[in-house]
PDB file of C-alpha atoms and ligand atoms in Angstrom:
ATOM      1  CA  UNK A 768      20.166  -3.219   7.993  1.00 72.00           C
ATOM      2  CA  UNK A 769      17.967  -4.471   4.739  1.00 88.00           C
ATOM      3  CA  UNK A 770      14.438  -2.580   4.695  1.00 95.00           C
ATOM      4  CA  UNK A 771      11.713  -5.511   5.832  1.00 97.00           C
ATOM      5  CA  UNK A 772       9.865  -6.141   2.795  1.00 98.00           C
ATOM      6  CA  UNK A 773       5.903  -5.300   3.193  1.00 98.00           C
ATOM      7  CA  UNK A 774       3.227  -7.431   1.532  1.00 98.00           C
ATOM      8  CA  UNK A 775       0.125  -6.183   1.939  1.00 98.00           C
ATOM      9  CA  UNK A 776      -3.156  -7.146   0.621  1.00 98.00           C
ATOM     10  CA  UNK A 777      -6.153  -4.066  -0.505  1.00 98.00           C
ATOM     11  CA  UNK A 778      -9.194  -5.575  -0.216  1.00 98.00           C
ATOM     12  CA  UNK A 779     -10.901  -3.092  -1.748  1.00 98.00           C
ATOM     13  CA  UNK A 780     -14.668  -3.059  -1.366  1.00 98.00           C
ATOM     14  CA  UNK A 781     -14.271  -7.350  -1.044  1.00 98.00           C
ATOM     15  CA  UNK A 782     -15.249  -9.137   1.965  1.00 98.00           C
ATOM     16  CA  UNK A 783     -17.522  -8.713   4.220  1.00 98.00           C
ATOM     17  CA  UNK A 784     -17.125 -10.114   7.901  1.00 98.00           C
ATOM     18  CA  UNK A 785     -18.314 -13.712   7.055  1.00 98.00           C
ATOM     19  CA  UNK A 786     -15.888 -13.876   3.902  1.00 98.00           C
ATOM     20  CA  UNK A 787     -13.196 -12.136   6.513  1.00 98.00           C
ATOM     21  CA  UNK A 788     -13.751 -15.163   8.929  1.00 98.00           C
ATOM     22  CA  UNK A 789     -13.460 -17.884   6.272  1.00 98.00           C
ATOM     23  CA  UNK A 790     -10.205 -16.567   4.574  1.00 98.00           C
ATOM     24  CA  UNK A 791      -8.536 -16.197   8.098  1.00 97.00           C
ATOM     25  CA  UNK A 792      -9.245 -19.608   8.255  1.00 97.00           C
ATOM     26  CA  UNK A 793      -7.744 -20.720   5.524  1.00 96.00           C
ATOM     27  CA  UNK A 794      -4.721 -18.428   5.867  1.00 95.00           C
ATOM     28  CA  UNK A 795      -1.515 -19.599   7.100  1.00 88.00           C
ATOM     29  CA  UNK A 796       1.840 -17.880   6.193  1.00 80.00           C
ATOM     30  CA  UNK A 797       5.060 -18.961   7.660  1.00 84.00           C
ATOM     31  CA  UNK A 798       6.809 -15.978   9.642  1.00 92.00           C
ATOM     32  CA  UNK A 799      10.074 -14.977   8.617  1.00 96.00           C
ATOM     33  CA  UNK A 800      11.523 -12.074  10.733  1.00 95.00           C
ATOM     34  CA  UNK A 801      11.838  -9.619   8.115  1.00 97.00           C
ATOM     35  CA  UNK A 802       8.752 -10.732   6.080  1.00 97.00           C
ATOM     36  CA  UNK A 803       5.803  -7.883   7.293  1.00 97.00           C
ATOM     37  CA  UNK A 804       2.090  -9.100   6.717  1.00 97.00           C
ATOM     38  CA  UNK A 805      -0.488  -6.855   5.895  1.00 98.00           C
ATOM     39  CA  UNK A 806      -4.245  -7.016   4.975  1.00 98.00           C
ATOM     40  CA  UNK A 807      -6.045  -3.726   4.305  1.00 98.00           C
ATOM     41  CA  UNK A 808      -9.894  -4.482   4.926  1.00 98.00           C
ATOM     42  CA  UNK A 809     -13.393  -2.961   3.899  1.00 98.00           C
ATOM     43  CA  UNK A 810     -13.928  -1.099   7.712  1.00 98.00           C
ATOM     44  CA  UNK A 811     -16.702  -3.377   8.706  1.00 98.00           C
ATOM     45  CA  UNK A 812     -14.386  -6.439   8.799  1.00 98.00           C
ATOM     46  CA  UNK A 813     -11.609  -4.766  10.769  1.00 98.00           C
ATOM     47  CA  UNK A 814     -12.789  -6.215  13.459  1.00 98.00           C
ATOM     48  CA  UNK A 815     -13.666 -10.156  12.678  1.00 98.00           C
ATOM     49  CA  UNK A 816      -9.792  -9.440  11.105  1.00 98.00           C
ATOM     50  CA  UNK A 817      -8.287  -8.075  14.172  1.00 98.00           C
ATOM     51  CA  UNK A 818      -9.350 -11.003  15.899  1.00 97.00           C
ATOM     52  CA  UNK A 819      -8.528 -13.790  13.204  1.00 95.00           C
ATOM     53  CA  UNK A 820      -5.473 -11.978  11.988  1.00 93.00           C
ATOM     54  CA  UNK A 821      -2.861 -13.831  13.663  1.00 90.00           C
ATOM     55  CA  UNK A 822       0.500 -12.430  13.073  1.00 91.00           C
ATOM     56  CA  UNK A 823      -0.963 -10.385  10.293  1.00 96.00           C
ATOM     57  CA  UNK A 824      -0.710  -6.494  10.556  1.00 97.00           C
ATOM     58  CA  UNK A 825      -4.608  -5.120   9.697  1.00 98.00           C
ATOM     59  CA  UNK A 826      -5.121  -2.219   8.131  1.00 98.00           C
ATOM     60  CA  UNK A 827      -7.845   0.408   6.826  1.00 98.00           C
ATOM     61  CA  UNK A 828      -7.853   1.682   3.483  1.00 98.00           C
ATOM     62  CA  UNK A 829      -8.956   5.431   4.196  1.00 98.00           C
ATOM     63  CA  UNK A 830      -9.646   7.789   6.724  1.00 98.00           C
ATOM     64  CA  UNK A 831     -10.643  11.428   7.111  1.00 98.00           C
ATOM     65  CA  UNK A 832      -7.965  13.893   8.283  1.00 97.00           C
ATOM     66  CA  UNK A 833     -10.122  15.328  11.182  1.00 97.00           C
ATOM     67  CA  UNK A 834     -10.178  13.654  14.307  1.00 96.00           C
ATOM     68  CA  UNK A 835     -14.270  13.624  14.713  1.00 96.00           C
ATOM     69  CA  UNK A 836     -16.420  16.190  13.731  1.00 97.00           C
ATOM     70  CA  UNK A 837     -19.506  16.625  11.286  1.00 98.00           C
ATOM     71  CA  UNK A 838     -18.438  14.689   8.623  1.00 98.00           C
ATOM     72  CA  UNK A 839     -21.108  12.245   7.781  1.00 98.00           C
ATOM     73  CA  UNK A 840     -20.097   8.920   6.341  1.00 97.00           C
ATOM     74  CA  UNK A 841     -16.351   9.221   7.563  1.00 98.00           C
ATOM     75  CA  UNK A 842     -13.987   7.704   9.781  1.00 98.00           C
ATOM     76  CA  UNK A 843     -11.229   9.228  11.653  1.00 98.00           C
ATOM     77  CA  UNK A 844      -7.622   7.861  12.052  1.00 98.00           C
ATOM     78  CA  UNK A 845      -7.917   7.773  16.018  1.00 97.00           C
ATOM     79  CA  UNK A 846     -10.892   6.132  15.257  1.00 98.00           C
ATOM     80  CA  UNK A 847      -8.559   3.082  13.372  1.00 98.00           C
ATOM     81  CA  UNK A 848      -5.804   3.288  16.266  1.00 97.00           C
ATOM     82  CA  UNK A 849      -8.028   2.440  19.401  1.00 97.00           C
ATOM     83  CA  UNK A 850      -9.620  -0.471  17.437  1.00 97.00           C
ATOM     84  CA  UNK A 851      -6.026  -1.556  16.894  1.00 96.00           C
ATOM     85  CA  UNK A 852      -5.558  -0.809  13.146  1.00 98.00           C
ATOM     86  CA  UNK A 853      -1.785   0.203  12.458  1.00 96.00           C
ATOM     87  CA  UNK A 854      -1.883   1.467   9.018  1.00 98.00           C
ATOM     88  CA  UNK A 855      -4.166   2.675   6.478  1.00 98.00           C
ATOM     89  CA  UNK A 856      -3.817   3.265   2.342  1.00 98.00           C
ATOM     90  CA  UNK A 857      -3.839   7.338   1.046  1.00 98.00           C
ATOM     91  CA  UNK A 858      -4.225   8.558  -2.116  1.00 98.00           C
ATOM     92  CA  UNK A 859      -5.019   5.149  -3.950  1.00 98.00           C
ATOM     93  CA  UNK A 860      -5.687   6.026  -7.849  1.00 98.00           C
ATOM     94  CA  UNK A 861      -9.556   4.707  -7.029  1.00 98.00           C
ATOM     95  CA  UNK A 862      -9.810   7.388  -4.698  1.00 98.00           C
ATOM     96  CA  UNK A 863      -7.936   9.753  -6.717  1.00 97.00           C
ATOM     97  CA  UNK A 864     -10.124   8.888  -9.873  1.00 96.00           C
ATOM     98  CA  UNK A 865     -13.201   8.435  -8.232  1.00 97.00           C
ATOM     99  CA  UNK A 866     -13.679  10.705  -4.938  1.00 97.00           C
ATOM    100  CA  UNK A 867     -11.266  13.246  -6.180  1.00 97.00           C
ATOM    101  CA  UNK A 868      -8.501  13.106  -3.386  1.00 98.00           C
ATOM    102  CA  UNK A 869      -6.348  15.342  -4.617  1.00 98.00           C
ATOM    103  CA  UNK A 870      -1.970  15.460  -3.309  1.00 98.00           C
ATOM    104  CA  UNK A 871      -3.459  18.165  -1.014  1.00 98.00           C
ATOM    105  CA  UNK A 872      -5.675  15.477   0.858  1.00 98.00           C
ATOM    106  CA  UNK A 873      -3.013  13.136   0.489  1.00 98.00           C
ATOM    107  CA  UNK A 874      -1.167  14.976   2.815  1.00 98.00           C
ATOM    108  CA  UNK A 875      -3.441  15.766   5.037  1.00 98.00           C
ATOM    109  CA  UNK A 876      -4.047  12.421   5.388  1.00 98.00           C
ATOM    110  CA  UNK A 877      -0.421  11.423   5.691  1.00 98.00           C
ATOM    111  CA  UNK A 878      -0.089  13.749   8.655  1.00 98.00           C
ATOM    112  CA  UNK A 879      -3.153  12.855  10.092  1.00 98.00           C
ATOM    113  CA  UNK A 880      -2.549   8.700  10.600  1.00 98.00           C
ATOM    114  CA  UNK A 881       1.466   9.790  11.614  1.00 98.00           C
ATOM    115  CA  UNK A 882       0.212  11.685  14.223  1.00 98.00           C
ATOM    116  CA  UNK A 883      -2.786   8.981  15.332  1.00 97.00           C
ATOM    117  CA  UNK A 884       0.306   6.218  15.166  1.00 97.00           C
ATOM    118  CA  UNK A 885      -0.582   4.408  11.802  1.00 98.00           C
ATOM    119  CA  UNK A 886       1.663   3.654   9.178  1.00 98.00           C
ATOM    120  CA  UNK A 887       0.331   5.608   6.096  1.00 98.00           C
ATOM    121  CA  UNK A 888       1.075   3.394   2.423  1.00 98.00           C
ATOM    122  CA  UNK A 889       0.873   6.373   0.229  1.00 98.00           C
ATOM    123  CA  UNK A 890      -0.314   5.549  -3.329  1.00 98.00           C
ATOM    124  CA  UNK A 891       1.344   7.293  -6.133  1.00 98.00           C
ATOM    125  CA  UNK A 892       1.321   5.998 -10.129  1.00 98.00           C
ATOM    126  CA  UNK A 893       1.093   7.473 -13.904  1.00 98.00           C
ATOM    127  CA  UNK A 894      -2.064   6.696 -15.856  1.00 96.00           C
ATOM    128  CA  UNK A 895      -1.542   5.260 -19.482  1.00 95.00           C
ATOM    129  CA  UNK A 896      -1.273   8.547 -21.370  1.00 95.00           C
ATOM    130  CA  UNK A 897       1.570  10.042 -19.302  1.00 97.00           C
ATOM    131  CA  UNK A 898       3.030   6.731 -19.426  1.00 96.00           C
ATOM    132  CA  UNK A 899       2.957   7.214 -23.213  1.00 95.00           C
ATOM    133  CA  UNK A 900       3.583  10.829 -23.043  1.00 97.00           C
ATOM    134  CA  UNK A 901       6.713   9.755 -21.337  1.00 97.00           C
ATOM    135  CA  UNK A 902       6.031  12.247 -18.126  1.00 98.00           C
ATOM    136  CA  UNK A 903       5.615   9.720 -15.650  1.00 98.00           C
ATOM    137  CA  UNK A 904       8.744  10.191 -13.708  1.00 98.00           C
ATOM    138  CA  UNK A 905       7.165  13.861 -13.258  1.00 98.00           C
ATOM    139  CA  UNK A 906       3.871  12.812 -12.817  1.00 98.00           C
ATOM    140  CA  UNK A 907       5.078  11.030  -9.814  1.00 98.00           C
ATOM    141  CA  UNK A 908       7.755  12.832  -8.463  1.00 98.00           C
ATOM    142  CA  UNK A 909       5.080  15.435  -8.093  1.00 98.00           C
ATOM    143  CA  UNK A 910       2.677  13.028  -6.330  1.00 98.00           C
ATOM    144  CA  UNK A 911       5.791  12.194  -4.114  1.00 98.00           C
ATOM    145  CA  UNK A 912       6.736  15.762  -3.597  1.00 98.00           C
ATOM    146  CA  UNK A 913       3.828  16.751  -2.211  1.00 98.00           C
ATOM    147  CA  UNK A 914       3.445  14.551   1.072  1.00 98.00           C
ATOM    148  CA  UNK A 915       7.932  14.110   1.522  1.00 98.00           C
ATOM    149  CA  UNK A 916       8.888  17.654   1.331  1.00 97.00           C
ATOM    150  CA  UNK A 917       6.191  18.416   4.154  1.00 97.00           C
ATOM    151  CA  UNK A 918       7.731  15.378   6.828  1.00 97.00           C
ATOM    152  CA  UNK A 919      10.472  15.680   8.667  1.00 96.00           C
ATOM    153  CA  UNK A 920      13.170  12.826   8.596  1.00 95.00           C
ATOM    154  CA  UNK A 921      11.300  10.254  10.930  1.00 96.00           C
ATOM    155  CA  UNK A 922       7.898  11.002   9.698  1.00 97.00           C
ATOM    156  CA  UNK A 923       9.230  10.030   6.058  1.00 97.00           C
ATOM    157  CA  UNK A 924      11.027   7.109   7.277  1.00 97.00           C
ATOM    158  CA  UNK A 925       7.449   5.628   9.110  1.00 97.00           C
ATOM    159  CA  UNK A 926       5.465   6.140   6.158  1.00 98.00           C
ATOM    160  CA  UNK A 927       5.769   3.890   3.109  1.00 98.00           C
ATOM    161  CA  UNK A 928       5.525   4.556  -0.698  1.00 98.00           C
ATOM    162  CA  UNK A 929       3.334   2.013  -3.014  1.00 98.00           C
ATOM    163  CA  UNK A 930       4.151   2.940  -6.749  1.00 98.00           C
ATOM    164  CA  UNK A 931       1.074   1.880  -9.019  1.00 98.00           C
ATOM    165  CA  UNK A 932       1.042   2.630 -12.030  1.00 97.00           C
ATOM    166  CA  UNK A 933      -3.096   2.848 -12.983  1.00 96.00           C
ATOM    167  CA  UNK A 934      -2.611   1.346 -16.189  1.00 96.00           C
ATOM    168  CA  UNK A 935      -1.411  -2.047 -14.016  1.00 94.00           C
ATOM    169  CA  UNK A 936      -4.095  -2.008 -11.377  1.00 93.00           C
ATOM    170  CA  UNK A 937      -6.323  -4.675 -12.101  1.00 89.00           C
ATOM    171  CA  UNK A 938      -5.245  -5.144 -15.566  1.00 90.00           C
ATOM    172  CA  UNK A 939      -3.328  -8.080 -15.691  1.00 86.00           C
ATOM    173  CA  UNK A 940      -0.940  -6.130 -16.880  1.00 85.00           C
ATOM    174  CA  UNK A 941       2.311  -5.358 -15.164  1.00 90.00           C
ATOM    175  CA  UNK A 942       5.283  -3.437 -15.003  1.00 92.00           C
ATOM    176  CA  UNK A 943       8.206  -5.190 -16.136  1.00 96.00           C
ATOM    177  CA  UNK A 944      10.312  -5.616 -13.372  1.00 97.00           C
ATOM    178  CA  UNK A 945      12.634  -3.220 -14.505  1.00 97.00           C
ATOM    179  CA  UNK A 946       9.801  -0.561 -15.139  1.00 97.00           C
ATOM    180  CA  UNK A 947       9.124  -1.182 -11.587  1.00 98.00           C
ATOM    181  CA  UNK A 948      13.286  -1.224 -10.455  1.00 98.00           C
ATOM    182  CA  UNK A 949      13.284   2.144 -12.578  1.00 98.00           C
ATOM    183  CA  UNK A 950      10.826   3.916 -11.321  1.00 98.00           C
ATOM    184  CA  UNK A 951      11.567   2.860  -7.719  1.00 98.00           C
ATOM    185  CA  UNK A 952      15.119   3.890  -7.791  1.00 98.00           C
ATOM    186  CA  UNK A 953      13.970   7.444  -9.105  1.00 98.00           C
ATOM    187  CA  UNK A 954      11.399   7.809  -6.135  1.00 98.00           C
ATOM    188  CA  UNK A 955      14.569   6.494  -3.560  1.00 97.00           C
ATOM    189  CA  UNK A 956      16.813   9.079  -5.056  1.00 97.00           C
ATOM    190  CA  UNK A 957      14.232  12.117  -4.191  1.00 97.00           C
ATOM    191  CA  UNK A 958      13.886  10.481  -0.741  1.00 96.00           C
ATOM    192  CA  UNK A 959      16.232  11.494   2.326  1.00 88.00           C
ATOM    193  CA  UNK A 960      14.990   8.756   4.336  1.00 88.00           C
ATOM    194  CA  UNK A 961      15.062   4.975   4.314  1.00 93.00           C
ATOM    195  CA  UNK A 962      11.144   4.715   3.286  1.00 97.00           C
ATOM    196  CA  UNK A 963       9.962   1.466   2.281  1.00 98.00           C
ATOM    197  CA  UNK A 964       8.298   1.227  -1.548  1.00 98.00           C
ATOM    198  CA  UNK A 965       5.847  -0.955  -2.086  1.00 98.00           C
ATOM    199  CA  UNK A 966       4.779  -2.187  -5.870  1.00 98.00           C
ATOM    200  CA  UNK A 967       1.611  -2.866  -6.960  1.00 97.00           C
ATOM    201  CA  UNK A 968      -0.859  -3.511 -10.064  1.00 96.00           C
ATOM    202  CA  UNK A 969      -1.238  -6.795 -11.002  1.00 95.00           C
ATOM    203  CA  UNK A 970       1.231  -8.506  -9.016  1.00 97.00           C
ATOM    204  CA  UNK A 971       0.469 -12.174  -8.519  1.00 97.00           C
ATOM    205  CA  UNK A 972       2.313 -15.383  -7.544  1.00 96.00           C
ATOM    206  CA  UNK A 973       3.536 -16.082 -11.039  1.00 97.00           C
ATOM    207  CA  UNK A 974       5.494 -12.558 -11.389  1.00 97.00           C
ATOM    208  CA  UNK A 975       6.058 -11.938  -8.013  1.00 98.00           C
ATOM    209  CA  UNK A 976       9.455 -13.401  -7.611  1.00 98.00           C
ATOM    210  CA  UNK A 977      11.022 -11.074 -10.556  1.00 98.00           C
ATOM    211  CA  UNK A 978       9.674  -7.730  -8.716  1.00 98.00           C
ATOM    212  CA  UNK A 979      10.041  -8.364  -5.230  1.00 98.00           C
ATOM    213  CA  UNK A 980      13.928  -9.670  -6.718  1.00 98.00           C
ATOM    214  CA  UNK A 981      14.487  -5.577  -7.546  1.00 98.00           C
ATOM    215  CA  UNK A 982      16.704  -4.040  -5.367  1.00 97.00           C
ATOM    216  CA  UNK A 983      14.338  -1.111  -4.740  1.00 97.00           C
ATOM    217  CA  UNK A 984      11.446  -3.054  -4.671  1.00 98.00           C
ATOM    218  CA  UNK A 985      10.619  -3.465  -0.761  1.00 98.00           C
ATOM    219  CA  UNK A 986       7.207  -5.246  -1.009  1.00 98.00           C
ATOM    220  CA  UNK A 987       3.803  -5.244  -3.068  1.00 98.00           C
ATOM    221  CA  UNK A 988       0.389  -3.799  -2.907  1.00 98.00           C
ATOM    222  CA  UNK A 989      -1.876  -6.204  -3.713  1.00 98.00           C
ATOM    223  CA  UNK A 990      -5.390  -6.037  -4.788  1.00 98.00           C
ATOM    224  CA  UNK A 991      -6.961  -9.452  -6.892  1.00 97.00           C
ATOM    225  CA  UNK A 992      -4.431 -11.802  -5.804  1.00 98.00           C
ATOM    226  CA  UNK A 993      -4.493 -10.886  -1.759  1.00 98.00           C
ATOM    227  CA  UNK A 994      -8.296 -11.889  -1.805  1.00 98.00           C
ATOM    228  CA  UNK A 995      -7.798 -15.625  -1.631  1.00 98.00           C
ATOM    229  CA  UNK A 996      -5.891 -17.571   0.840  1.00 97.00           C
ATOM    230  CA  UNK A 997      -3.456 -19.775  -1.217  1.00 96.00           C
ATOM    231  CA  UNK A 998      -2.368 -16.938  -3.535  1.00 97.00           C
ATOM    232  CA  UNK A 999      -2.136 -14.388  -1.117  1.00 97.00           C
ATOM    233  CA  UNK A1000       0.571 -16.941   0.725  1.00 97.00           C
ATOM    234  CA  UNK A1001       2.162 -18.066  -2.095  1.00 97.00           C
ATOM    235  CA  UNK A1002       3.310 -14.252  -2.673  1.00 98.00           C
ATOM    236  CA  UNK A1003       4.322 -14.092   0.751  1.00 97.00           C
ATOM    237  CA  UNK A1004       6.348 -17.352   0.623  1.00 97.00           C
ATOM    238  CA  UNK A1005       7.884 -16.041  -2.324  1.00 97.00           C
ATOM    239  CA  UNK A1006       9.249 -13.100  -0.630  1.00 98.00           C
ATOM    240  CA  UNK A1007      10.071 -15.070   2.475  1.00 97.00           C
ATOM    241  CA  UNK A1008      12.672 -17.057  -0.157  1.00 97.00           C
ATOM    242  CA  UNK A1009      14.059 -14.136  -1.352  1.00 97.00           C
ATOM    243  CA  UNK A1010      15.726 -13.110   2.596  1.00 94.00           C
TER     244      UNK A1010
HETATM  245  P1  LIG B1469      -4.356  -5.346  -8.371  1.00 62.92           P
HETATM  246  O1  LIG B1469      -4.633  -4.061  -7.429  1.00 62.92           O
HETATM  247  O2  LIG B1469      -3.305  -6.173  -7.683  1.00 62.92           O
HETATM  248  O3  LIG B1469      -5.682  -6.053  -8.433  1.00 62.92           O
HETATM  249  O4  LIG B1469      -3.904  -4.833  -9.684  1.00 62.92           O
HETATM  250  C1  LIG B1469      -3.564  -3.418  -6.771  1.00 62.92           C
HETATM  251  C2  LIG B1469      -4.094  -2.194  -6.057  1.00 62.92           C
HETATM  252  O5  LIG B1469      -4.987  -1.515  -6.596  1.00 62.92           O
HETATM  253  O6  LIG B1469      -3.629  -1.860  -4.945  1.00 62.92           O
END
């Protein structure tokens, strides 16, 4: 069976519950059976999108890796489940850069919303200089490494993989499709399991068509162009042409 591609949107820290509300409303995607819809929300408007969603899957983009506890500021991935969030983002290079998650967190975190029932998108990507350096296979395969060689079989095969490379995210700048296609095939050839990769970094409407087209490419992570209505559908039509 062909992997369901994933589109999913990252918010970021973007709209709040009104804004939430009004793009809901203007959001409309046509279903296609093996099309998956996701929107990753700031956690004060998971629930004005839980109940405007639709069809869309919601989901968080964090969590802690303790269930509850003294951790001030933090939200736990049982927490997410019995609102009825179904999967969360890990390891994003904004948290790696700027809250110093480390791979060690990122699998703590992996393990933590697999056994609370979400589907974790695991964020892995080169920044420019290894890029230019030429270690970014490594870069990543050690980012990969870290979370896959601690799952078993159908803990690998319920999480998904979103390569970014930094140097793409919010950039304008993309991988060429067959960056994308080659760095995608590597991460499939480390992987036992039929896990779903995800692009993402400045994928839009107008370039969305020649990555999702990638035979390794199984959906995108989206960031600027998931935070309006009409482009956020237009990259989910596109994909819904390509089954
Ligand atoms: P971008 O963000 O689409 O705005 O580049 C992608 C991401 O950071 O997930």
């Amino acid at each position: 069976m062909r992997r369901p591609y994933l589109i999913a949107g990252n918010w970021k820290m973007n709209h709040g519950p009104a804004e939430t509300e009004a793009f809901f409303a203007a959001f409309e995607a046509p279903r296609h059976p093996e099309v998956e819809v996701l929107l990753c929300v700031p956690y004060v408007s998971l629930p004005a999108a839980l109940v405007r969603g639709g069809y869309a899957r919601i989901g968080a983009q964090n969590l802690h890796f303790e269930n509850d506890g003294a951790f001030t500021g933090e939200i736990s991935g049982s927490m997410l489940t019995k609102m009825g969030v179904d999967s969360v983002i890990i390891g994003h290079s904004e948290r790696r850069q700027y809250f110093g998650e480390t791979d060690a967190h990122v699998l703590k975190k992996t393990r933590k919303a697999l056994e609370s029932g979400m589907t974790p998108i695991v964020c892995v990507g080169e920044v420019l200089a290894e890029r230019r350096a030429g270690t970014h296979v490594d870069v990543v395969k050690r980012q990969i490494d870290a979370v896959f060689t601690q799952l078993d079989a159908a803990q690998a095969s319920a999480t998904v993989i979103a390569y970014e490379p930094v140097w793409a995210i919010g950039t304008g700048e993309t991988a060429t499709p067959e960056q994308a296609q080659e760095m995608h095939a590597a991460i499939r050839s480390w992987l036992a399991s039929d896990t779903r990769i995800l692009y993402g970094g400045s994928m839009n409407a107008a370039n969305a068509e020649a990555l999702l087209s990638q035979p390794d490419v199984d959906g995108g992570l989206i960031g600027g162009a998931s935070l309006k209505p009409d482009l956020f559908m237009s990259i989910v039509q596109t994909a819904i042409q390509l089954r």
